[in-house]
């Protein structure tokens, strides 16, 4: 059973924006899209660890502020031709409240050469 | 049910169209492809390096069989189509395969012209068109010695060079007295011939073939003048003919090629045609760049989007012989109405000629030094008036103004391990490999795949040169008009015009009105749109915070470790003990690790934690300091020298002038950053002549300079004019700044802007037309009413964007 943690309300994150949750596992970036979908990634770009929470959000993607890699919010994968993955966390909305599970989901972090 | 699309001709143009189509309408058609060759789609251009042994066949595959599978495309490889039945809408191949179509795409390419002389069917007489030909040549080179290549054009010379590298004795036979007469003028052709002779090729010029000698296999060749030479291999490379046989057989209207309109449609509306087999507006093409432009348009119509048109192409060419640099484009012969500008330095093996008409480039031939080929080509396609820099034109783009770190090496002289891109550490070999192995064709492709030229851009010319020498032509997409980003086809100008004319005041409005491709755009267009909106409708448009780059969102510069740097304004570069004391206290209080004097005459506090930013600002505000906008596409610094206030040579009070300028202009958003400087005399200690707006005091008043840049490519300013009073300085400055704000493209500094629109234009708007200057000045002051609010104070006192500086939650 995953242990869900309530981290706030959807209104706390601006549309097309992100906020950071500071956890024992490091910073987690929580994103809100134009259609009020919520995603959570580890706040480290697979390129050179840029803080993804500081990027520009568009569609279901975020552009890293450091060197403009584009990362998919749903699975944390870098958009081709770049390669790499930021870890993804399970997250859900319950009547406007955001719940985060710190057990990392699906994808493992892959180190790049 | 899906419609059926059948493609005849599994070559470069046809498959490119499918790729473009799959990008925009992946599920529209069931696609079937017929190709006479028994392979996937390969890069025909690179047959030359395969012949010379620089590449293998595997290297040049663009779409392997897996690709067809992955995209659910049925490929009939190795099947020759013999009939099209337009009434029943079927296509049938030699082996009996029949497919029906709703739409048909013809892309049958062309075939080499075989000279009608006796003996042309002997074994050992071949052309140079496909993998089969290359294999035949490679085979022959293993067992035979003497080769004759008929035709001294691009293809002939590449074949000759390849055969020579395979160890054959090669003679090139040419009908004319000049090699590559369709691409080169006489002086350039002479240099080329000399260089090729130096490598060991033999030439026989003005020689007309009469017969090919031999029994079953070729043994020699005889010319009209009676001369006979022995040969074991003869390559005919005298030209190509569009493959129209199939189209003609089914009754489609053909002239030299299959005739198509601007949407690539033939006379049968269900049938489209593209590539070398077509004739568009009287012209047939034989290079891939125009074919790819056709492919894009054709895909657009196949996808039923229906808005794109092909209007013909201007092309440039390059010989793909390693170590030889030549470039040619447009009408390089000229006539009575044109003028030639020429440099020739035979000892260095350099020849450059530009043909100008009404101060616009009409054609170019470059030999030996082609780094500026892409630039001339761009100027030519854009129809740029070059009169403002005509005196510098032949020295190249790197020499406009002063030269900085711009690519100067000739690509051909570089070895594979030499660095091309200094920002991302990309070597020449990496670029070449990416182009050939990943099948790249454009600068954009190379940027995304290798990162070369994607950061500061100073190596762009070099990368284009490598592209050219690998692919044999300059393939830069979308000639004169550059779309703002990948979400739209509209250019910066078009977007600005629509925002103005339609009075659009929000990003969603613009995107809806202009039918943006992505719902909320991307990181490229959103900041640009936001700037265009706030600069067009000051006071009316609400700044879109989420469309700003992080630095402009939090009013500080993000650092590599995710901390921030803070630079308060120091008006005109001046400070005082109480400001310095406050800075020192802030540094102590927040344990700021680095305090540095910047290149812009102020102090930088580096390594501030994000959550400390409001606290740092609060203390700086208290001591009277405001944001220095070191992070913004906005007014940055105004550097000054001490001037007549202190200096024994000073002619005017430059510190005072600088402070005035900064007080008027601070806070304004601009297309890119904007920097100024004021020097008190022509010794110019404030380096005003490399600033966007530079002021140099002289005894009789002030010289105003514009368009300088000290960054990636150093450019000295142009002199705008001379004025007498301080009041005039501020008025001209504001007017110039406003013109740039209204007309510059987002992320275009004043230097490239001025090179794009011309200094004469700016003088006309700002200097000669007094009323216009006053109007610009006024519009600037008006917009400043809304802009001059210290963003730091807003965040400290009014709690703006509070969420930005605190985590959503801590612990967990
Ligand atoms: C801090 C400073 C270096 C220093 O320690 O001196 C600096 C730091 C940066 N410069 Fe600079 N530039 C600084 C003065 C300059 C100067 C000198 C000057 O202004 O007199 C130049 C050359 C003059 C010019 O711009 O024409 C300069 C030319 C650049 C360029 C190249 C611009 C160009 O048009 O070619 C870039 C890249 C860009 O803007 O795209 C750049 C970009 C940057 C960035 C913003 C890189 C980035 O995107 O992160 C650096 C931010 C570091 C930071 O976080 O603080 N910086 N930069 C200087 C700040 C001045 C200030 O007080 O605001
Ligand atoms: C050696 C060489 C070097 C070149 N170098 C350059 C260069 O440096 N730069 C440059 O821009 N261009 C270069 N080109 C030209 C470039 O390769 C062509 O312009 C381009 O390949 C044409 O594309 P296409 O699709 O029209 O024709 P193709 O690529 O020729 O494709 C047509 C295909 O249709 C098939 N076909 C024809 N009829 C039928 C039929 N009835 N049934 C089934 N299949 C059929 C053919 O077999 C062929 O595979 C070079 C060409 C050659 C041969
Ligand atoms: S401060 Fe400027 S020159 Fe120095 S590393 Fe950063 S961008 Fe390059
Ligand atoms: S750290 Fe994200 S793009 Fe480089």
CSV table of N, CA and C in Angstrom, one decimal, chain B residues 318-407:
chain,number,residue,atom,x,y,z
B,318,UNK,N,27.4,22.6,-54.3
B,318,UNK,CA,28.7,22.4,-53.7
B,318,UNK,C,29.1,21.1,-54.2
B,319,UNK,N,30.4,21.0,-54.5
B,319,UNK,CA,31.0,19.8,-55.0
B,319,UNK,C,31.4,19.0,-53.8
B,320,UNK,N,31.0,17.7,-53.7
B,320,UNK,CA,31.4,16.9,-52.5
B,320,UNK,C,32.7,16.2,-52.8
B,321,UNK,N,33.7,16.9,-53.0
B,321,UNK,CA,35.0,16.2,-53.1
B,321,UNK,C,35.8,16.7,-51.9
B,322,UNK,N,36.2,15.8,-51.0
B,322,UNK,CA,36.8,16.2,-49.8
B,322,UNK,C,38.0,17.0,-50.0
B,323,UNK,N,38.0,18.2,-49.3
B,323,UNK,CA,39.2,19.0,-49.4
B,323,UNK,C,39.0,20.1,-50.5
B,324,UNK,N,37.9,20.1,-51.2
B,324,UNK,CA,37.7,21.2,-52.2
B,324,UNK,C,36.5,22.0,-51.8
B,325,UNK,N,36.7,23.3,-51.6
B,325,UNK,CA,35.6,24.1,-51.1
B,325,UNK,C,35.1,25.0,-52.3
B,326,UNK,N,33.9,24.7,-52.7
B,326,UNK,CA,33.4,25.7,-53.7
B,326,UNK,C,31.9,25.8,-53.5
B,327,UNK,N,31.4,26.9,-53.8
B,327,UNK,CA,30.0,27.2,-53.6
B,327,UNK,C,29.5,28.0,-54.7
B,328,UNK,N,28.3,27.8,-55.2
B,328,UNK,CA,27.7,28.6,-56.2
B,328,UNK,C,26.2,28.7,-56.1
B,329,UNK,N,25.7,29.9,-56.4
B,329,UNK,CA,24.3,30.1,-56.3
B,329,UNK,C,23.8,31.2,-57.2
B,330,UNK,N,22.6,31.0,-57.7
B,330,UNK,CA,22.0,32.1,-58.5
B,330,UNK,C,22.6,32.4,-59.8
B,331,UNK,N,22.4,33.6,-60.3
B,331,UNK,CA,22.9,34.0,-61.6
B,331,UNK,C,24.3,34.6,-61.4
B,332,UNK,N,25.3,33.7,-61.6
B,332,UNK,CA,26.7,34.2,-61.3
B,332,UNK,C,27.4,34.7,-62.6
B,333,UNK,N,26.8,34.7,-63.7
B,333,UNK,CA,27.4,35.3,-64.9
B,333,UNK,C,27.1,36.7,-65.0
B,334,UNK,N,25.9,37.1,-64.7
B,334,UNK,CA,25.5,38.5,-64.8
B,334,UNK,C,25.3,39.0,-66.2
B,335,UNK,N,24.9,40.3,-66.4
B,335,UNK,CA,24.8,40.8,-67.7
B,335,UNK,C,25.0,42.3,-67.7
B,336,UNK,N,24.5,43.1,-68.7
B,336,UNK,CA,24.8,44.5,-68.7
B,336,UNK,C,24.2,45.3,-67.5
B,337,UNK,N,23.2,44.7,-66.9
B,337,UNK,CA,22.5,45.4,-65.8
B,337,UNK,C,23.1,45.1,-64.4
B,338,UNK,N,24.1,44.2,-64.4
B,338,UNK,CA,24.6,43.8,-63.1
B,338,UNK,C,26.1,44.3,-62.9
B,339,UNK,N,26.5,44.2,-61.7
B,339,UNK,CA,27.9,44.6,-61.4
B,339,UNK,C,28.6,43.4,-60.7
B,340,UNK,N,29.9,43.2,-61.0
B,340,UNK,CA,30.6,42.1,-60.3
B,340,UNK,C,31.5,42.7,-59.2
B,341,UNK,N,31.5,42.0,-58.1
B,341,UNK,CA,32.5,42.4,-57.1
B,341,UNK,C,33.4,41.1,-56.9
B,342,UNK,N,34.7,41.3,-57.1
B,342,UNK,CA,35.6,40.1,-57.2
B,342,UNK,C,36.8,40.2,-56.4
B,343,UNK,N,37.2,39.1,-55.7
B,343,UNK,CA,38.6,39.0,-55.2
B,343,UNK,C,39.2,37.8,-55.8
B,344,UNK,N,40.5,37.9,-56.1
B,344,UNK,CA,41.1,36.7,-56.6
B,344,UNK,C,42.5,36.7,-56.0
B,345,UNK,N,42.9,35.6,-55.4
B,345,UNK,CA,44.2,35.4,-54.8
B,345,UNK,C,44.6,34.0,-55.2
B,346,UNK,N,45.3,33.9,-56.4
B,346,UNK,CA,45.6,32.6,-56.9
B,346,UNK,C,46.5,31.8,-56.0
B,347,UNK,N,47.5,32.5,-55.4
B,347,UNK,CA,48.5,31.9,-54.5
B,347,UNK,C,47.8,31.1,-53.4
B,348,UNK,N,46.8,31.8,-52.8
B,348,UNK,CA,46.1,31.1,-51.7
B,348,UNK,C,44.9,30.2,-52.2
B,349,UNK,N,44.8,30.2,-53.5
B,349,UNK,CA,43.7,29.4,-54.1
B,349,UNK,C,42.3,29.9,-53.8
B,350,UNK,N,42.2,31.2,-53.7
B,350,UNK,CA,40.9,31.8,-53.4
B,350,UNK,C,40.3,32.7,-54.5
B,351,UNK,N,39.1,32.5,-54.7
B,351,UNK,CA,38.4,33.3,-55.7
B,351,UNK,C,36.9,33.5,-55.2
B,352,UNK,N,36.5,34.8,-55.2
B,352,UNK,CA,35.1,35.0,-54.8
B,352,UNK,C,34.5,36.1,-55.7
B,353,UNK,N,33.4,35.8,-56.2
B,353,UNK,CA,32.7,36.7,-57.0
B,353,UNK,C,31.2,36.9,-56.6
B,354,UNK,N,30.8,38.1,-56.5
B,354,UNK,CA,29.4,38.3,-56.2
B,354,UNK,C,28.8,39.1,-57.4
B,355,UNK,N,27.6,38.8,-57.8
B,355,UNK,CA,27.0,39.6,-58.9
B,355,UNK,C,25.9,40.4,-58.2
B,356,UNK,N,26.0,41.7,-58.3
B,356,UNK,CA,25.0,42.6,-57.7
B,356,UNK,C,24.1,43.3,-58.7
B,357,UNK,N,22.9,43.4,-58.4
B,357,UNK,CA,22.0,44.2,-59.2
B,357,UNK,C,21.2,45.1,-58.3
B,358,UNK,N,21.2,46.4,-58.5
B,358,UNK,CA,20.5,47.4,-57.6
B,358,UNK,C,20.9,47.1,-56.1
B,359,UNK,N,22.2,46.8,-55.9
B,359,UNK,CA,22.7,46.6,-54.5
B,359,UNK,C,22.1,45.4,-53.9
B,360,UNK,N,21.6,44.4,-54.7
B,360,UNK,CA,21.2,43.2,-54.1
B,360,UNK,C,21.9,42.0,-54.8
B,361,UNK,N,22.2,41.0,-54.0
B,361,UNK,CA,23.0,39.9,-54.5
B,361,UNK,C,22.1,39.0,-55.5
B,362,UNK,N,22.6,38.8,-56.7
B,362,UNK,CA,21.9,38.0,-57.7
B,362,UNK,C,22.6,36.6,-57.9
B,363,UNK,N,23.9,36.6,-57.5
B,363,UNK,CA,24.5,35.3,-57.7
B,363,UNK,C,25.9,35.3,-57.0
B,364,UNK,N,26.4,34.2,-56.8
B,364,UNK,CA,27.7,34.1,-56.1
B,364,UNK,C,28.5,32.9,-56.5
B,365,UNK,N,29.8,33.0,-56.7
B,365,UNK,CA,30.7,31.9,-56.9
B,365,UNK,C,31.8,32.1,-55.9
B,366,UNK,N,32.1,31.0,-55.1
B,366,UNK,CA,33.2,31.1,-54.1
B,366,UNK,C,34.0,29.9,-54.3
B,367,UNK,N,35.3,30.1,-54.3
B,367,UNK,CA,36.2,29.0,-54.5
B,367,UNK,C,37.3,29.1,-53.4
B,368,UNK,N,37.6,28.1,-52.7
B,368,UNK,CA,38.7,28.1,-51.7
B,368,UNK,C,38.3,28.6,-50.3
B,369,UNK,N,37.3,29.5,-50.2
B,369,UNK,CA,36.9,30.0,-48.9
B,369,UNK,C,35.4,30.2,-49.0
B,370,UNK,N,34.6,29.3,-48.5
B,370,UNK,CA,33.2,29.3,-48.7
B,370,UNK,C,32.4,29.6,-47.4
B,371,UNK,N,33.2,30.0,-46.4
B,371,UNK,CA,32.5,30.1,-45.1
B,371,UNK,C,31.3,31.1,-45.2
B,372,UNK,N,31.3,32.1,-46.1
B,372,UNK,CA,30.2,33.0,-46.1
B,372,UNK,C,29.2,32.6,-47.1
B,373,UNK,N,29.3,31.4,-47.7
B,373,UNK,CA,28.3,31.0,-48.7
B,373,UNK,C,26.9,31.1,-48.2
B,374,UNK,N,26.7,30.6,-47.0
B,374,UNK,CA,25.3,30.6,-46.5
B,374,UNK,C,24.8,32.0,-46.3
B,375,UNK,N,25.7,32.8,-45.8
B,375,UNK,CA,25.3,34.2,-45.6
B,375,UNK,C,24.9,34.9,-46.9
B,376,UNK,N,25.7,34.8,-47.9
B,376,UNK,CA,25.4,35.4,-49.2
B,376,UNK,C,24.1,34.8,-49.7
B,377,UNK,N,23.9,33.5,-49.5
B,377,UNK,CA,22.7,32.9,-50.0
B,377,UNK,C,21.5,33.4,-49.3
B,378,UNK,N,21.6,33.6,-48.0
B,378,UNK,CA,20.5,34.2,-47.2
B,378,UNK,C,20.2,35.6,-47.7
B,379,UNK,N,21.3,36.4,-47.9
B,379,UNK,CA,21.1,37.8,-48.4
B,379,UNK,C,20.4,37.8,-49.7
B,380,UNK,N,20.8,36.8,-50.5
B,380,UNK,CA,20.2,36.7,-51.9
B,380,UNK,C,18.8,36.4,-51.9
B,381,UNK,N,18.4,35.3,-51.1
B,381,UNK,CA,17.0,34.9,-51.0
B,381,UNK,C,16.1,36.0,-50.4
B,382,UNK,N,16.7,36.7,-49.4
B,382,UNK,CA,15.9,37.7,-48.7
B,382,UNK,C,15.8,39.0,-49.5
B,383,UNK,N,16.7,39.1,-50.6
B,383,UNK,CA,16.7,40.3,-51.3
B,383,UNK,C,17.2,41.5,-50.5
B,384,UNK,N,18.1,41.3,-49.6
B,384,UNK,CA,18.6,42.3,-48.7
B,384,UNK,C,19.4,43.4,-49.5
B,385,UNK,N,19.1,44.6,-49.2
B,385,UNK,CA,19.9,45.7,-49.8
B,385,UNK,C,21.2,45.8,-49.1
B,386,UNK,N,22.3,45.7,-49.8
B,386,UNK,CA,23.6,45.5,-49.1
B,386,UNK,C,24.4,46.9,-49.2
B,387,UNK,N,23.7,48.0,-49.6
B,387,UNK,CA,24.5,49.2,-49.8
B,387,UNK,C,25.2,49.7,-48.5
B,388,UNK,N,24.6,49.4,-47.3
B,388,UNK,CA,25.2,49.9,-46.1
B,388,UNK,C,26.5,49.2,-45.7
B,389,UNK,N,26.7,48.0,-46.2
B,389,UNK,CA,28.0,47.3,-45.9
B,389,UNK,C,28.7,46.7,-47.1
B,390,UNK,N,28.4,47.4,-48.3
B,390,UNK,CA,28.9,46.8,-49.5
B,390,UNK,C,30.4,46.8,-49.5
B,391,UNK,N,31.0,47.8,-48.9
B,391,UNK,CA,32.5,47.8,-48.9
B,391,UNK,C,33.1,46.7,-48.1
B,392,UNK,N,32.3,46.0,-47.3
B,392,UNK,CA,32.8,44.9,-46.4
B,392,UNK,C,32.4,43.6,-46.9
B,393,UNK,N,31.5,43.6,-47.9
B,393,UNK,CA,30.8,42.4,-48.3
B,393,UNK,C,31.7,41.2,-48.6
B,394,UNK,N,32.7,41.4,-49.4
B,394,UNK,CA,33.6,40.3,-49.8
B,394,UNK,C,34.4,39.8,-48.6
B,395,UNK,N,34.6,40.6,-47.6
B,395,UNK,CA,35.4,40.1,-46.5
B,395,UNK,C,34.6,39.1,-45.6
B,396,UNK,N,33.3,39.2,-45.8
B,396,UNK,CA,32.5,38.2,-45.1
B,396,UNK,C,31.8,38.7,-43.9
B,397,UNK,N,30.9,37.9,-43.4
B,397,UNK,CA,30.1,38.3,-42.3
B,397,UNK,C,30.9,38.5,-41.0
B,398,UNK,N,31.9,37.7,-40.8
B,398,UNK,CA,32.8,37.9,-39.7
B,398,UNK,C,33.5,39.2,-39.6
B,399,UNK,N,33.5,39.9,-40.7
B,399,UNK,CA,34.2,41.2,-40.7
B,399,UNK,C,33.3,42.4,-40.6
B,400,UNK,N,32.0,42.2,-40.6
B,400,UNK,CA,31.1,43.3,-40.4
B,400,UNK,C,31.4,43.9,-39.0
B,401,UNK,N,31.7,45.1,-39.0
B,401,UNK,CA,32.2,45.6,-37.7
B,401,UNK,C,33.5,45.0,-37.4
B,402,UNK,N,33.8,44.7,-36.2
B,402,UNK,CA,35.0,44.0,-35.9
B,402,UNK,C,34.7,42.5,-35.7
B,403,UNK,N,35.7,41.7,-35.8
B,403,UNK,CA,35.4,40.3,-35.7
B,403,UNK,C,35.7,39.8,-34.3
B,404,UNK,N,34.8,38.9,-33.9
B,404,UNK,CA,35.1,38.3,-32.6
B,404,UNK,C,35.2,36.8,-32.7
B,405,UNK,N,34.6,36.1,-31.9
B,405,UNK,CA,34.7,34.6,-31.9
B,405,UNK,C,33.8,34.0,-32.9
B,406,UNK,N,34.0,34.4,-34.2
B,406,UNK,CA,33.1,33.8,-35.2
B,406,UNK,C,33.9,32.7,-35.9
B,407,UNK,N,33.2,31.7,-36.4
B,407,UNK,CA,33.9,30.6,-37.1
B,407,UNK,C,34.7,31.1,-38.2
